[in-house]
Amino acid sequence: MPLDLVPAPAAPKPVLLRDVPGASRVLTDDALALAAELQTRFGPKMQALSVARERRQERADAGRMPDYLEDTASIRKGMWSCAPAPEALRDRRLGIATAAEAEALAMARGNGAATLLVDLEETTAPGFANLIAGIAALIEAPDGDTPMLIRPRPLERDEPALLIGGHPVSAGLFDVALIVTLLAAPLSARGMGPWLQIGGIDSHREARLWSEILDIAEERAGLAPGTIRAEVSIESVNAGFEMDEILSELQARALGLTLRRAPLTASYLRLMRAHADAVLPAKLDPEAAFLGTCAARMVKVAHRRGTHAIAEAPDSAEPGDLRRPIDEGCDGLWLAAPERIAPAREAIARALPGPHQIGRPRQYFRISPEMLLKPHSGPVTEAGLRGTVHVAIAALAAWIAGRGPVRIDDALHGLASADLARARLGQWLAHGATVEMEAGDSRRMTADWLAELIHEEIVALVEWLGPHSFHRGRYASAARIVQEAACASPQPDHVARLAAPLLDTLD
């Protein structure tokens, strides 16, 4: 029986726990009804897939590492392609992530990027009021010619402002309901979507769930089948093994693959938490070990399936560094800051004069499972350790306080950076990593030393900001959560699980 003909359980009436500006325009009856239906229909499947994640982690803890799936070998070996990209998305050479905020959207549209990524998870400041204001800004934004992808929050994250059946609705399902009911009609009328970027997928079965979610959302909005398209962001080690299968599940909807280094690295740390031989250094080369291999496989798989491979821009603004992902086969870059547009445009124009590299012959090497699991080598330095503590606290404090990403050392750091920093501290502590000190000696990582480092960071922040701004900035709460998370056994899946209740309290 087709999915849209399967009777859905009766959805209980949603209970809204917030009254924020713009709610009357955004929280329509249709949007709330669709959120309730999606949560009621797919909540049990989401729970089952969460349990499957836990079983995969248990196998990894016992030494049974991920591998290419035997029962999907025919998909990997098969000759099939994803649907062609819409005309407006053939050229993906230069994209920029932006917050769902009126001024940020206007600035992003005027900077000359080929594509916008409106990021509701990371770039948009957290909190229910910010989310509603962001959706309102998207509704009210003037029509533009720049294609736009929207990134909803993860399915596993809660939206505590809306209860369905006495439980918070999935943040991802809630975002999809808002996007589809409020933005789909005007976007589809212009041939501009709605197009999504989906993150947090850990397996092809989770991609299948997303396909089912979008089928229902599309049908309820009266959209033609296949109108909603999606780019998949590879953010877990397991997803790196299942790229073909993930694209196959979303075949008619797929817009390509991208990769985010911070959540992928945090996923690696979580997967390898029981293995002392996989301790990572303070600084990672994005072209080496598992990060470089996963990026290479992304290009290989995407192009074999006739779809785009888009890289996350490197941290460096040097022309050679900016063009390196293009030289390695990618079809474009996602940038995080407007000031990176000009140097990236020049670098990409020299490396890729055409709109993409799909179909361009390349020599691909065989990627073994061991290559996707190879740890990066290098030291854990005192400077790297102190910098990790700083990023963990500063980025998490900004998220808890509802400020969004914060600039540290010429780079933007948001919730993903905070989670990665927390995971690094947890791994170094769990395995007693040897830290190379600036004085030339070495020291073993311990819980007591971490407590000293966090205390020193708090003192430095109070001296820099002053007591009032320190308190208002939620740095003390962030420091406490970072320390608890780093010392926890087992490590939490994501630092947001610990910080979200505080964000909700302050929202």
Short mmCIF file of C-alpha atoms in Angstrom, two decimals:
data_model
loop_
_atom_site.label_atom_id
_atom_site.label_comp_id
_atom_site.label_asym_id
_atom_site.label_seq_id
_atom_site.Cartn_x
_atom_site.Cartn_y
_atom_site.Cartn_z
CA MET A 1 0.00 0.00 0.00
CA PRO A 2 1.47 3.41 -0.91
CA LEU A 3 2.61 5.40 2.09
CA ASP A 4 0.11 8.22 1.54
CA LEU A 5 -2.74 5.68 1.61
CA VAL A 6 -1.69 4.10 4.91
CA PRO A 7 -4.04 5.48 7.54
CA ALA A 8 -2.16 7.64 10.01
CA PRO A 9 -2.85 7.41 13.73
CA ALA A 10 -5.13 10.18 14.90
CA ALA A 11 -2.90 13.11 15.73
CA PRO A 12 -3.64 14.78 19.07
CA LYS A 13 -4.10 18.52 19.16
CA PRO A 14 -0.76 20.30 19.52
CA VAL A 15 -0.16 22.33 22.67
CA LEU A 16 1.82 25.53 22.13
CA LEU A 17 3.88 26.66 25.13
CA ARG A 18 5.26 29.95 23.78
CA ASP A 19 3.76 33.24 22.66
CA VAL A 20 6.33 35.10 20.56
CA PRO A 21 6.18 37.92 17.99
CA GLY A 22 5.11 36.71 14.57
CA ALA A 23 3.48 33.55 15.89
CA SER A 24 0.06 34.39 14.45
CA ARG A 25 1.53 34.50 10.95
CA VAL A 26 3.85 31.51 11.23
CA LEU A 27 2.05 29.07 13.52
CA THR A 28 -0.95 28.51 11.30
CA ASP A 29 -3.47 25.75 11.85
CA ASP A 30 -2.12 23.93 8.78
CA ALA A 31 1.47 24.10 10.02
CA LEU A 32 0.60 22.81 13.48
CA ALA A 33 -1.62 20.08 12.04
CA LEU A 34 1.14 18.86 9.73
CA ALA A 35 3.67 18.87 12.58
CA ALA A 36 1.26 16.81 14.67
CA GLU A 37 0.64 14.34 11.85
CA LEU A 38 4.33 13.89 11.09
CA GLN A 39 5.21 13.40 14.76
CA THR A 40 2.39 10.92 15.32
CA ARG A 41 3.13 8.95 12.17
CA PHE A 42 6.93 8.89 12.31
CA GLY A 43 7.72 9.12 16.03
CA PRO A 44 7.85 5.33 16.52
CA LYS A 45 10.11 4.89 13.49
CA MET A 46 12.43 7.59 14.77
CA GLN A 47 12.66 5.79 18.10
CA ALA A 48 13.44 2.47 16.40
CA LEU A 49 16.19 4.08 14.33
CA SER A 50 17.61 5.66 17.49
CA VAL A 51 17.85 2.20 19.05
CA ALA A 52 19.58 0.95 15.88
CA ARG A 53 22.18 3.70 16.32
CA GLU A 54 22.81 2.53 19.86
CA ARG A 55 23.30 -1.06 18.67
CA ARG A 56 25.85 0.09 16.07
CA GLN A 57 27.72 1.95 18.79
CA GLU A 58 27.73 -1.12 21.02
CA ARG A 59 29.23 -3.18 18.20
CA ALA A 60 31.94 -0.56 17.67
CA ASP A 61 32.71 -0.53 21.40
CA ALA A 62 33.22 -4.29 21.14
CA GLY A 63 35.58 -3.92 18.19
CA ARG A 64 33.16 -4.61 15.31
CA MET A 65 33.76 -1.59 13.13
CA PRO A 66 31.49 -0.31 10.34
CA ASP A 67 31.93 -1.88 6.91
CA TYR A 68 30.24 -1.76 3.54
CA LEU A 69 26.89 -3.53 3.87
CA GLU A 70 26.64 -6.96 2.26
CA ASP A 71 22.89 -6.78 1.67
CA THR A 72 23.17 -3.54 -0.33
CA ALA A 73 26.07 -4.54 -2.58
CA SER A 74 23.75 -4.51 -5.61
CA ILE A 75 22.98 -0.82 -4.96
CA ARG A 76 26.67 0.10 -4.77
CA LYS A 77 27.49 -1.90 -7.91
CA GLY A 78 24.35 -0.94 -9.84
CA MET A 79 24.26 1.52 -12.72
CA TRP A 80 21.71 4.09 -11.65
CA SER A 81 21.61 7.87 -11.40
CA CYS A 82 19.93 10.53 -9.29
CA ALA A 83 17.47 12.91 -10.87
CA PRO A 84 19.13 15.81 -12.72
CA ALA A 85 19.54 19.01 -10.77
CA PRO A 86 16.96 21.73 -11.38
CA GLU A 87 18.18 24.31 -13.88
CA ALA A 88 18.64 26.90 -11.12
CA LEU A 89 21.00 24.55 -9.26
CA ARG A 90 23.26 23.39 -12.09
CA ASP A 91 25.91 25.90 -11.00
CA ARG A 92 26.82 25.25 -7.37
CA ARG A 93 30.34 26.67 -7.45
CA LEU A 94 29.90 29.27 -4.72
CA GLY A 95 27.40 29.00 -1.87
CA ILE A 96 27.10 30.79 1.44
CA ALA A 97 25.39 29.80 4.66
CA THR A 98 23.21 32.44 6.26
CA ALA A 99 20.90 32.85 9.20
CA ALA A 100 17.15 33.04 8.77
CA GLU A 101 17.13 36.72 9.67
CA ALA A 102 16.00 39.63 7.53
CA GLU A 103 19.26 41.59 7.46
CA ALA A 104 21.41 38.50 7.01
CA LEU A 105 19.22 37.27 4.15
CA ALA A 106 19.43 40.61 2.38
CA MET A 107 23.21 40.69 2.75
CA ALA A 108 23.58 37.10 1.57
CA ARG A 109 21.43 37.70 -1.51
CA GLY A 110 23.58 40.65 -2.50
CA ASN A 111 27.00 39.05 -2.22
CA GLY A 112 27.05 37.25 -5.55
CA ALA A 113 26.91 33.65 -4.33
CA ALA A 114 25.44 31.04 -6.66
CA THR A 115 23.42 29.44 -3.85
CA LEU A 116 22.19 30.34 -0.36
CA LEU A 117 21.96 27.91 2.53
CA VAL A 118 19.48 29.17 5.11
CA ASP A 119 20.65 27.22 8.13
CA LEU A 120 18.05 26.82 10.88
CA GLU A 121 20.29 24.50 12.90
CA GLU A 122 23.67 26.18 13.21
CA THR A 123 23.79 29.69 11.71
CA THR A 124 20.40 30.93 12.91
CA ALA A 125 20.49 31.96 16.57
CA PRO A 126 18.76 29.28 18.67
CA GLY A 127 15.53 29.71 20.54
CA PHE A 128 11.85 29.55 19.62
CA ALA A 129 11.45 33.30 19.13
CA ASN A 130 14.44 33.36 16.76
CA LEU A 131 13.05 30.42 14.79
CA ILE A 132 9.63 32.04 14.33
CA ALA A 133 11.22 35.37 13.40
CA GLY A 134 13.42 33.54 10.90
CA ILE A 135 10.52 31.79 9.19
CA ALA A 136 8.65 35.11 9.10
CA ALA A 137 11.69 36.72 7.46
CA LEU A 138 11.68 34.01 4.80
CA ILE A 139 7.99 34.60 4.15
CA GLU A 140 8.46 38.34 3.87
CA ALA A 141 11.76 38.34 1.97
CA PRO A 142 11.44 39.80 -1.50
CA ASP A 143 11.66 37.39 -4.38
CA GLY A 144 15.25 36.86 -5.44
CA ASP A 145 17.01 35.07 -8.23
CA THR A 146 19.52 33.31 -5.97
CA PRO A 147 18.55 29.66 -5.39
CA MET A 148 18.05 28.76 -1.74
CA LEU A 149 18.40 25.58 0.27
CA ILE A 150 16.98 25.44 3.79
CA ARG A 151 18.55 23.27 6.47
CA PRO A 152 16.06 22.10 9.13
CA ARG A 153 17.23 21.10 12.57
CA PRO A 154 17.93 17.39 13.22
CA LEU A 155 15.09 14.95 13.69
CA GLU A 156 16.53 13.82 17.04
CA ARG A 157 16.51 17.35 18.49
CA ASP A 158 13.38 18.39 20.46
CA GLU A 159 11.31 21.54 20.02
CA PRO A 160 10.05 21.99 23.60
CA ALA A 161 7.75 24.88 22.70
CA LEU A 162 5.31 22.48 21.03
CA LEU A 163 3.90 19.40 22.73
CA ILE A 164 2.12 16.61 20.90
CA GLY A 165 0.70 13.80 22.98
CA GLY A 166 2.42 15.29 26.01
CA HIS A 167 5.90 15.13 24.46
CA PRO A 168 8.00 17.68 22.57
CA VAL A 169 7.73 17.50 18.80
CA SER A 170 10.85 16.68 16.81
CA ALA A 171 12.58 19.94 15.87
CA GLY A 172 13.28 18.58 12.40
CA LEU A 173 9.66 17.58 11.80
CA PHE A 174 8.47 20.94 13.10
CA ASP A 175 10.82 22.81 10.76
CA VAL A 176 9.67 20.73 7.79
CA ALA A 177 6.04 21.44 8.63
CA LEU A 178 6.72 25.19 8.69
CA ILE A 179 8.76 25.15 5.48
CA VAL A 180 6.23 23.11 3.55
CA THR A 181 3.06 24.87 4.67
CA LEU A 182 4.41 28.43 4.52
CA LEU A 183 7.12 28.51 1.86
CA ALA A 184 6.51 25.64 -0.54
CA ALA A 185 3.77 27.25 -2.64
CA PRO A 186 5.61 30.48 -3.55
CA LEU A 187 8.92 28.66 -4.05
CA SER A 188 7.47 25.94 -6.27
CA ALA A 189 5.51 28.51 -8.30
CA ARG A 190 8.86 30.11 -9.22
CA GLY A 191 10.57 26.79 -9.86
CA MET A 192 12.82 27.40 -6.85
CA GLY A 193 12.00 24.52 -4.55
CA PRO A 194 11.48 23.99 -1.75
CA TRP A 195 15.00 22.58 -1.54
CA LEU A 196 16.52 21.30 1.68
CA GLN A 197 19.87 20.32 3.11
CA ILE A 198 19.44 17.34 5.41
CA GLY A 199 22.04 16.66 8.08
CA GLY A 200 22.43 14.08 10.81
CA ILE A 201 21.61 11.01 8.70
CA ASP A 202 23.49 7.97 10.04
CA SER A 203 22.25 5.24 7.69
CA HIS A 204 20.29 4.61 4.51
CA ARG A 205 17.33 3.55 6.63
CA GLU A 206 17.28 7.05 8.11
CA ALA A 207 17.41 8.41 4.55
CA ARG A 208 14.40 6.22 3.76
CA LEU A 209 12.58 7.76 6.72
CA TRP A 210 13.33 11.23 5.34
CA SER A 211 11.95 10.14 1.97
CA GLU A 212 8.73 9.02 3.62
CA ILE A 213 8.48 12.25 5.60
CA LEU A 214 8.85 14.34 2.46
CA ASP A 215 6.33 12.18 0.59
CA ILE A 216 3.68 12.95 3.20
CA ALA A 217 4.61 16.63 3.49
CA GLU A 218 4.49 17.01 -0.28
CA GLU A 219 1.12 15.32 -0.56
CA ARG A 220 -0.41 17.40 2.24
CA ALA A 221 0.85 20.62 0.61
CA GLY A 222 -0.59 19.66 -2.77
CA LEU A 223 2.83 19.63 -4.44
CA ALA A 224 3.69 17.48 -7.42
CA PRO A 225 5.74 14.39 -6.52
CA GLY A 226 9.45 15.16 -6.46
CA THR A 227 9.01 18.90 -5.94
CA ILE A 228 10.88 18.83 -2.63
CA ARG A 229 14.55 18.09 -3.33
CA ALA A 230 17.33 17.55 -0.79
CA GLU A 231 21.09 17.68 -0.50
CA VAL A 232 22.49 15.26 2.08
CA SER A 233 25.24 16.40 4.43
CA ILE A 234 27.58 13.56 5.43
CA GLU A 235 28.16 14.05 9.16
CA SER A 236 28.81 10.58 10.54
CA VAL A 237 31.32 7.83 9.89
CA ASN A 238 28.57 5.32 9.26
CA ALA A 239 26.98 7.54 6.63
CA GLY A 240 30.38 7.67 4.92
CA PHE A 241 30.06 3.92 4.32
CA GLU A 242 26.48 4.22 3.01
CA MET A 243 26.64 7.15 0.59
CA ASP A 244 25.38 5.12 -2.39
CA GLU A 245 22.55 3.68 -0.36
CA ILE A 246 21.56 7.07 1.05
CA LEU A 247 21.42 8.61 -2.42
CA SER A 248 19.43 5.60 -3.65
CA GLU A 249 16.75 6.13 -0.99
CA LEU A 250 16.42 9.78 -2.04
CA GLN A 251 17.16 9.13 -5.71
CA ALA A 252 14.44 11.25 -7.30
CA ARG A 253 14.91 14.01 -4.72
CA ALA A 254 18.68 14.05 -4.34
CA LEU A 255 20.55 17.29 -5.03
CA GLY A 256 23.95 15.88 -4.16
CA LEU A 257 26.26 15.34 -1.22
CA THR A 258 28.19 17.68 1.01
CA LEU A 259 30.28 17.10 4.13
CA ARG A 260 30.74 18.96 7.41
CA ARG A 261 34.04 18.32 9.14
CA ALA A 262 33.10 19.21 12.74
CA PRO A 263 30.14 16.81 13.18
CA LEU A 264 31.93 14.12 11.16
CA THR A 265 34.94 14.34 13.47
CA ALA A 266 32.71 14.32 16.56
CA SER A 267 31.02 11.21 15.13
CA TYR A 268 34.43 9.57 14.75
CA LEU A 269 35.33 10.36 18.36
CA ARG A 270 32.04 8.89 19.54
CA LEU A 271 32.40 5.77 17.37
CA MET A 272 35.98 5.11 18.52
CA ARG A 273 35.44 6.05 22.15
CA ALA A 274 36.56 2.62 23.41
CA HIS A 275 39.74 2.50 21.34
CA ALA A 276 42.89 4.16 22.67
CA ASP A 277 44.68 3.68 19.33
CA ALA A 278 42.28 6.18 17.72
CA VAL A 279 43.09 9.23 19.87
CA LEU A 280 43.12 12.29 17.61
CA PRO A 281 45.59 15.19 17.79
CA ALA A 282 44.65 18.78 18.49
CA LYS A 283 45.00 19.79 14.83
CA LEU A 284 43.61 17.76 11.92
CA ASP A 285 44.61 17.90 8.27
CA PRO A 286 41.29 17.82 6.35
CA GLU A 287 42.98 16.02 3.45
CA ALA A 288 44.40 13.17 5.53
CA ALA A 289 43.13 10.03 7.27
CA PHE A 290 39.37 9.52 7.62
CA LEU A 291 38.46 13.14 6.82
CA GLY A 292 40.31 13.14 3.51
CA THR A 293 39.10 9.67 2.57
CA CYS A 294 35.46 10.50 3.30
CA ALA A 295 35.73 13.66 1.20
CA ALA A 296 37.26 11.69 -1.67
CA ARG A 297 34.52 9.06 -1.47
CA MET A 298 31.87 11.77 -1.48
CA VAL A 299 33.15 13.03 -4.86
CA LYS A 300 33.46 9.51 -6.24
CA VAL A 301 29.94 8.45 -5.24
CA ALA A 302 28.17 11.70 -6.11
CA HIS A 303 29.66 11.93 -9.58
CA ARG A 304 29.06 8.27 -10.31
CA ARG A 305 25.40 8.94 -9.54
CA GLY A 306 25.28 12.09 -11.68
CA THR A 307 24.87 14.57 -8.85
CA HIS A 308 26.87 17.34 -7.16
CA ALA A 309 29.62 17.04 -4.56
CA ILE A 310 29.92 20.29 -2.58
CA ALA A 311 32.77 20.85 -0.13
CA GLU A 312 32.77 22.79 3.10
CA ALA A 313 35.23 25.64 2.53
CA PRO A 314 38.61 25.23 4.26
CA ASP A 315 39.40 27.43 7.23
CA SER A 316 42.18 29.15 5.31
CA ALA A 317 41.44 32.00 2.89
CA GLU A 318 44.59 31.34 0.86
CA PRO A 319 43.76 30.87 -2.86
CA GLY A 320 45.60 27.55 -3.00
CA ASP A 321 43.66 26.19 -0.04
CA LEU A 322 40.33 27.44 -1.41
CA ARG A 323 40.83 25.79 -4.78
CA ARG A 324 42.11 22.49 -3.40
CA PRO A 325 38.63 20.91 -2.97
CA ILE A 326 37.85 21.90 -6.56
CA ASP A 327 41.11 20.36 -7.77
CA GLU A 328 40.07 17.19 -5.95
CA GLY A 329 36.81 17.03 -7.90
CA CYS A 330 34.22 18.99 -5.92
CA ASP A 331 31.70 21.12 -7.78
CA GLY A 332 31.68 24.05 -5.36
CA LEU A 333 32.17 25.32 -1.83
CA TRP A 334 29.91 26.21 1.07
CA LEU A 335 31.26 29.35 2.78
CA ALA A 336 30.42 30.53 6.29
CA ALA A 337 31.25 34.25 6.03
CA PRO A 338 30.58 36.96 3.40
CA GLU A 339 34.17 38.21 3.46
CA ARG A 340 35.27 34.86 2.05
CA ILE A 341 33.24 35.32 -1.13
CA ALA A 342 35.70 37.46 -3.11
CA PRO A 343 38.84 35.31 -2.64
CA ALA A 344 36.83 32.11 -3.12
CA ARG A 345 35.27 33.41 -6.35
CA GLU A 346 38.68 34.14 -7.84
CA ALA A 347 40.14 30.80 -6.76
CA ILE A 348 37.17 28.80 -8.04
CA ALA A 349 37.04 30.65 -11.37
CA ARG A 350 40.61 29.57 -12.08
CA ALA A 351 40.06 25.99 -11.00
CA LEU A 352 36.60 25.44 -12.47
CA PRO A 353 35.51 27.63 -15.40
CA GLY A 354 32.41 25.49 -16.06
CA PRO A 355 29.35 25.06 -13.81
CA HIS A 356 30.40 21.66 -12.37
CA GLN A 357 32.62 18.60 -12.82
CA ILE A 358 29.95 15.91 -13.07
CA GLY A 359 30.90 13.60 -15.91
CA ARG A 360 34.52 14.76 -16.07
CA PRO A 361 36.76 11.66 -16.27
CA ARG A 362 38.86 11.10 -13.14
CA GLN A 363 41.02 8.33 -11.75
CA TYR A 364 39.46 7.14 -8.49
CA PHE A 365 41.34 4.92 -6.06
CA ARG A 366 39.72 2.03 -4.23
CA ILE A 367 38.58 3.05 -0.76
CA SER A 368 38.86 0.27 1.78
CA PRO A 369 36.93 0.28 5.08
CA GLU A 370 40.20 0.79 6.96
CA MET A 371 40.82 4.05 5.08
CA LEU A 372 37.46 5.45 6.26
CA LEU A 373 38.45 4.64 9.85
CA LYS A 374 42.10 5.70 9.85
CA PRO A 375 42.86 8.12 12.71
CA HIS A 376 44.79 11.32 12.16
CA SER A 377 48.30 11.33 13.58
CA GLY A 378 50.02 14.11 15.48
CA PRO A 379 50.51 15.47 18.99
CA VAL A 380 48.08 16.83 21.52
CA THR A 381 49.72 20.13 22.38
CA GLU A 382 49.17 22.39 25.35
CA ALA A 383 48.16 25.23 23.02
CA GLY A 384 45.70 22.91 21.24
CA LEU A 385 44.25 21.76 24.55
CA ARG A 386 43.75 25.29 25.86
CA GLY A 387 42.27 26.39 22.54
CA THR A 388 39.85 23.46 22.64
CA VAL A 389 38.69 24.43 26.14
CA HIS A 390 38.14 28.01 24.96
CA VAL A 391 36.11 27.01 21.90
CA ALA A 392 34.04 24.51 23.89
CA ILE A 393 32.99 27.10 26.47
CA ALA A 394 32.68 30.18 24.23
CA ALA A 395 30.71 28.49 21.45
CA LEU A 396 28.38 26.67 23.84
CA ALA A 397 27.79 29.83 25.89
CA ALA A 398 26.83 31.72 22.74
CA TRP A 399 24.34 28.97 21.85
CA ILE A 400 22.78 28.83 25.32
CA ALA A 401 22.45 32.63 25.37
CA GLY A 402 20.68 32.56 21.99
CA ARG A 403 23.43 34.43 20.13
CA GLY A 404 24.33 31.82 17.52
CA PRO A 405 27.85 31.28 16.14
CA VAL A 406 30.71 33.29 17.63
CA ARG A 407 33.90 34.39 15.88
CA ILE A 408 37.10 32.95 17.36
CA ASP A 409 40.46 33.39 15.62
CA ASP A 410 38.91 34.52 12.33
CA ALA A 411 36.53 31.56 12.15
CA LEU A 412 32.88 31.13 13.10
CA HIS A 413 32.18 28.54 15.77
CA GLY A 414 28.69 27.35 16.57
CA LEU A 415 27.06 24.38 18.25
CA ALA A 416 28.92 21.85 16.06
CA SER A 417 32.25 23.36 17.12
CA ALA A 418 31.21 23.22 20.78
CA ASP A 419 30.22 19.57 20.44
CA LEU A 420 33.47 18.67 18.67
CA ALA A 421 35.56 20.47 21.30
CA ARG A 422 33.66 18.69 24.08
CA ALA A 423 34.20 15.34 22.33
CA ARG A 424 37.92 16.00 21.95
CA LEU A 425 38.27 16.79 25.64
CA GLY A 426 36.32 13.66 26.50
CA GLN A 427 38.54 11.42 24.36
CA TRP A 428 41.80 12.90 25.66
CA LEU A 429 40.56 12.51 29.22
CA ALA A 430 39.17 8.98 28.80
CA HIS A 431 42.46 7.66 27.41
CA GLY A 432 44.83 9.81 29.45
CA ALA A 433 46.34 11.45 26.39
CA THR A 434 49.92 12.69 26.62
CA VAL A 435 49.99 16.45 26.16
CA GLU A 436 53.14 18.14 24.87
CA MET A 437 53.73 21.16 27.07
CA GLU A 438 55.13 24.47 25.87
CA ALA A 439 57.98 24.14 28.37
CA GLY A 440 59.22 21.09 26.47
CA ASP A 441 58.02 18.37 28.83
CA SER A 442 54.77 16.38 28.71
CA ARG A 443 51.81 15.83 30.99
CA ARG A 444 49.05 13.23 31.15
CA MET A 445 45.50 14.44 30.76
CA THR A 446 43.44 14.04 33.96
CA ALA A 447 40.07 15.22 35.26
CA ASP A 448 41.78 17.40 37.85
CA TRP A 449 43.89 19.12 35.21
CA LEU A 450 40.83 19.70 33.03
CA ALA A 451 39.12 21.32 36.02
CA GLU A 452 42.15 23.61 36.44
CA LEU A 453 42.10 24.57 32.76
CA ILE A 454 38.38 25.35 32.86
CA HIS A 455 38.88 27.45 35.99
CA GLU A 456 41.69 29.39 34.29
CA GLU A 457 39.46 29.96 31.27
CA ILE A 458 36.67 31.30 33.51
CA VAL A 459 39.08 33.69 35.23
CA ALA A 460 40.33 34.96 31.87
CA LEU A 461 36.76 35.47 30.60
CA VAL A 462 35.70 37.39 33.73
CA GLU A 463 38.76 39.65 33.42
CA TRP A 464 38.03 40.26 29.73
CA LEU A 465 34.25 40.67 29.86
CA GLY A 466 33.60 41.84 33.39
CA PRO A 467 31.37 39.97 35.88
CA HIS A 468 28.06 41.29 34.48
CA SER A 469 28.72 40.36 30.84
CA PHE A 470 30.21 37.04 31.94
CA HIS A 471 27.02 36.19 33.80
CA ARG A 472 24.72 37.44 31.02
CA GLY A 473 26.75 35.50 28.49
CA ARG A 474 26.03 32.17 30.25
CA TYR A 475 29.72 31.25 30.36
CA ALA A 476 29.51 29.68 33.81
CA SER A 477 26.71 27.37 32.69
CA ALA A 478 28.61 26.45 29.54
CA ALA A 479 31.76 25.69 31.53
CA ARG A 480 29.85 23.43 33.89
CA ILE A 481 28.23 21.53 31.00
CA VAL A 482 31.55 21.15 29.16
CA GLN A 483 33.21 19.72 32.26
CA GLU A 484 30.33 17.34 32.97
CA ALA A 485 30.20 16.18 29.37
CA ALA A 486 33.95 15.64 29.08
CA CYS A 487 34.03 13.62 32.29
CA ALA A 488 30.91 11.57 31.54
CA SER A 489 31.15 7.84 30.86
CA PRO A 490 29.83 7.04 28.37
CA GLN A 491 30.10 10.33 26.54
CA PRO A 492 26.78 12.02 25.62
CA ASP A 493 25.65 11.73 22.00
CA HIS A 494 25.72 15.51 21.64
CA VAL A 495 26.39 18.41 23.96
CA ALA A 496 22.99 19.85 22.98
CA ARG A 497 21.32 17.10 25.01
CA LEU A 498 22.80 18.63 28.15
CA ALA A 499 22.47 22.28 27.13
CA ALA A 500 19.01 22.28 25.54
CA PRO A 501 17.05 22.31 28.84
CA LEU A 502 18.93 25.44 29.90
CA LEU A 503 18.29 27.10 26.54
CA ASP A 504 14.62 26.29 26.91
CA THR A 505 14.54 27.75 30.43
CA LEU A 506 16.16 31.00 29.26
CA ASP A 507 14.21 31.26 26.00
#
